[in-house]
PDB file of C-alpha atoms in Angstrom:
ATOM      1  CA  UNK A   1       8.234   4.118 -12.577  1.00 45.00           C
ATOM      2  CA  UNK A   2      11.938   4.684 -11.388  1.00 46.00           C
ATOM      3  CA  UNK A   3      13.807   2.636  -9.008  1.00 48.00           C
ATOM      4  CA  UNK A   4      13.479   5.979  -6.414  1.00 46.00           C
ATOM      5  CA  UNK A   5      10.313   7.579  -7.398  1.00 50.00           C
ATOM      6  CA  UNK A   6       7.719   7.864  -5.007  1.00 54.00           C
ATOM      7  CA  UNK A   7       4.679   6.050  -6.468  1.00 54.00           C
ATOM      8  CA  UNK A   8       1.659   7.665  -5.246  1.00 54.00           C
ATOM      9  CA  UNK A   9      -1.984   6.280  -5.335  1.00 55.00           C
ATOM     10  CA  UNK A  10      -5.170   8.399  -4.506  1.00 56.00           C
ATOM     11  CA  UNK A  11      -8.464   7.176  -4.311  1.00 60.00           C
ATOM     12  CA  UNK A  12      -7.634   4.808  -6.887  1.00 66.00           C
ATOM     13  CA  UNK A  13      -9.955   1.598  -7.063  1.00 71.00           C
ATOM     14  CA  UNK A  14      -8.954  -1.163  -4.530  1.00 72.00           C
ATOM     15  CA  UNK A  15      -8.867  -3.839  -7.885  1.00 75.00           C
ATOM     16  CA  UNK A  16      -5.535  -2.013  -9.161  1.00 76.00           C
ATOM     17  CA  UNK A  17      -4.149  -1.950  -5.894  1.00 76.00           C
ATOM     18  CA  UNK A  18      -4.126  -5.692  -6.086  1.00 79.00           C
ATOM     19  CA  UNK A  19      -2.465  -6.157  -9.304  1.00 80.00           C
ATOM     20  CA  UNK A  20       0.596  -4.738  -6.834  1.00 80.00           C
ATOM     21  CA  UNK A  21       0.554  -7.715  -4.970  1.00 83.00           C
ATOM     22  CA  UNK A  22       2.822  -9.522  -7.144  1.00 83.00           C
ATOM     23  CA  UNK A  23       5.433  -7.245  -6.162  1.00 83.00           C
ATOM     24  CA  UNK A  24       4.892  -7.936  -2.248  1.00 83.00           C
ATOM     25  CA  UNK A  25       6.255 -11.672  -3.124  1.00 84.00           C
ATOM     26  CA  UNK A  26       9.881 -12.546  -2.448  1.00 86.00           C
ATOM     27  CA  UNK A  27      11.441 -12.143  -5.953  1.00 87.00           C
ATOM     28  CA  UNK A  28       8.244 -11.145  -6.984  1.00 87.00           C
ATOM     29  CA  UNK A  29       7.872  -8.911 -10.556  1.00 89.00           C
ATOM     30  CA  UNK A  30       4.513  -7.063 -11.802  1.00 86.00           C
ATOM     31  CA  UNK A  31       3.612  -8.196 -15.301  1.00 86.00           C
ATOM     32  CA  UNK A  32       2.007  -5.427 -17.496  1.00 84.00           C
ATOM     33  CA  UNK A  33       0.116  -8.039 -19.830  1.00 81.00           C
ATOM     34  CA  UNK A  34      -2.271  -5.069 -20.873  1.00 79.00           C
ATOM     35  CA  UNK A  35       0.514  -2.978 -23.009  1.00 77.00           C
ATOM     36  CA  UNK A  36       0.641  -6.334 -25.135  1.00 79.00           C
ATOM     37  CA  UNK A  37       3.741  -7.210 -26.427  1.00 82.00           C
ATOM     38  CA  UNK A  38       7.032  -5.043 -26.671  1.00 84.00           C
ATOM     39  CA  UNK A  39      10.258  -6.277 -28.664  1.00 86.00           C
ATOM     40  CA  UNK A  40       8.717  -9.867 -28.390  1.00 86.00           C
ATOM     41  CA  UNK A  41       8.318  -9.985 -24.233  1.00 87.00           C
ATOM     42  CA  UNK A  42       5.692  -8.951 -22.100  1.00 86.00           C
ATOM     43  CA  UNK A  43       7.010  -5.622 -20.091  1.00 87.00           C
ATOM     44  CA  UNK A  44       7.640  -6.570 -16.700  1.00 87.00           C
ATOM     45  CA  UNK A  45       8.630  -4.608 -13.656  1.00 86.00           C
ATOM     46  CA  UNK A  46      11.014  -5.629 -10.734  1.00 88.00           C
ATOM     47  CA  UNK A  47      11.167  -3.958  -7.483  1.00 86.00           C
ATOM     48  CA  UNK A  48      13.913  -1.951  -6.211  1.00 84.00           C
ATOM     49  CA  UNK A  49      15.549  -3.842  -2.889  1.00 83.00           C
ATOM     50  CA  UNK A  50      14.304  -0.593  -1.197  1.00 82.00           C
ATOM     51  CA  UNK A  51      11.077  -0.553  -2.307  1.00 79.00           C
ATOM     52  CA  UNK A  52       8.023  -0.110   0.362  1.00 78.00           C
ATOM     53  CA  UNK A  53       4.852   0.587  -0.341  1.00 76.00           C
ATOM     54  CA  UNK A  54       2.442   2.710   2.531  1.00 75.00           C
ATOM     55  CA  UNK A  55      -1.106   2.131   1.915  1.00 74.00           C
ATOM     56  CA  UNK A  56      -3.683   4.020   3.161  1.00 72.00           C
ATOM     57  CA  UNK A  57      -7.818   3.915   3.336  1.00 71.00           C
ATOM     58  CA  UNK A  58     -11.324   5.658   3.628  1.00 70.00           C
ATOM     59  CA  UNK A  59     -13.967   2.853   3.909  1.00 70.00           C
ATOM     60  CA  UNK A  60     -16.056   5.662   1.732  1.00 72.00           C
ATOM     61  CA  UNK A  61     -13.920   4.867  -1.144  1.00 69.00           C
ATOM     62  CA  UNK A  62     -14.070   0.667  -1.086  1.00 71.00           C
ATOM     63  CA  UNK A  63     -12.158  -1.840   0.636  1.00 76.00           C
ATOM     64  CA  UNK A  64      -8.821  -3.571   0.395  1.00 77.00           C
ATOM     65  CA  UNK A  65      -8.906  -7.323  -0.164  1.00 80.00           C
ATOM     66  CA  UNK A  66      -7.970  -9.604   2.530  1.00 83.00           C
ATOM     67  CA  UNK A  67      -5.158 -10.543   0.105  1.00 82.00           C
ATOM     68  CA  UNK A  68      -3.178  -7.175   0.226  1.00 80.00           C
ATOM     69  CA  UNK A  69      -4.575  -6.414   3.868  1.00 82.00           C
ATOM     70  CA  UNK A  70      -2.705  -9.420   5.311  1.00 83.00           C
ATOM     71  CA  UNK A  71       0.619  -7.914   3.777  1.00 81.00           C
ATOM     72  CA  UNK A  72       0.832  -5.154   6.341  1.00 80.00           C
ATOM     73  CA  UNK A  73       0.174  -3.634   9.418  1.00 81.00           C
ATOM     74  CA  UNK A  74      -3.115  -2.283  10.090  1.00 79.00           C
ATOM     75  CA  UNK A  75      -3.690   0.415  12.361  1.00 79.00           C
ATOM     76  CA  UNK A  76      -7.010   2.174  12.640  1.00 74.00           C
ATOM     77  CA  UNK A  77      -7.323   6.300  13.596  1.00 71.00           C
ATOM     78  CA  UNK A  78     -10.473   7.415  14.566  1.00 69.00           C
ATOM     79  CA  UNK A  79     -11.954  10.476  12.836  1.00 67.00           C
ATOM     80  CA  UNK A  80     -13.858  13.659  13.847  1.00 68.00           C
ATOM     81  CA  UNK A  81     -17.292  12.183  14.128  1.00 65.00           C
ATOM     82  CA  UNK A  82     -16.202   8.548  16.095  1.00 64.00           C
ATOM     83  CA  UNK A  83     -17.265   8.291  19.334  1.00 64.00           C
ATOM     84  CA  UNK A  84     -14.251   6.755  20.290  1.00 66.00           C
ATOM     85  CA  UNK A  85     -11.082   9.708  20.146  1.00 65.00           C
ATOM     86  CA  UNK A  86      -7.515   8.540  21.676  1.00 65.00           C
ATOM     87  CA  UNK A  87      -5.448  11.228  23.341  1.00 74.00           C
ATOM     88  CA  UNK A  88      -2.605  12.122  22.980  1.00 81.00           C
ATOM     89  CA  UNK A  89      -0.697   9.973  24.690  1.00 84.00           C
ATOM     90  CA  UNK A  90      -2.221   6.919  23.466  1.00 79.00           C
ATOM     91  CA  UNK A  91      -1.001   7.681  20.151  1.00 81.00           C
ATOM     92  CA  UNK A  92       2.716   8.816  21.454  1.00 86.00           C
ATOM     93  CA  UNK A  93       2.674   4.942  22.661  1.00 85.00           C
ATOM     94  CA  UNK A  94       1.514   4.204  19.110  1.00 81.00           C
ATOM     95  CA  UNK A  95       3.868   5.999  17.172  1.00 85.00           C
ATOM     96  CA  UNK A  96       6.611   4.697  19.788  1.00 86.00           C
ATOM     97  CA  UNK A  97       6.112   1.451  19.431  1.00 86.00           C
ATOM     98  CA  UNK A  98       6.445   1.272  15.687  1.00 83.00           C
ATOM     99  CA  UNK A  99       9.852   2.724  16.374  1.00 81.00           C
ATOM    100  CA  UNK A 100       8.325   6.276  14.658  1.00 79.00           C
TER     101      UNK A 100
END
């Protein structure tokens, strides 16, 4: 993973989202203890001061845990088949007010 390469993550199982947690921390790194040992060190990866990470979810597909929930902003759209559809000027006040 480069310093400016969009990462992108689809579907994938909400257990390895997790292990991305460690790089949510202030001076946090992401150990890759699973490659085993490499020159003597574990590989270890250190986020770019730039970095950002954009989740997204379908309930179909599992849950995030509280853990990585609680590192972001949650906002909920309703689909097709909810009862409950905003117009569109509830989400222009949305989208406004997140400064998008």
């Amino acid at each position: 993973m480069s310093a400016y390469s969009p990462f992108e993550f689809c579907l994938c199982s909400p257990s390895v989202l997790d292990r991305l947690n460690a790089l949510l921390e202030p001076g946090g790194v992401l150990t890759i203890s699973e490659r085993g040992m490499i020159d003597g060190s574990t590989p270890t990866i250190t986020p770019n001061p730039n970095f950002r990470l954009f989740l997204s979810m379908d309930p179909l597909h599992g849950d995030l845990s509280r853990a990585m929930r609680n590192r972001g902003l949650e906002i909920y759209i309703s689909g097709e088949g909810d009862a409950s559809t905003p117009d569109n000027l509830d989400l222009k006040v949305l989208l406004h007010s997140l400064g998008l």
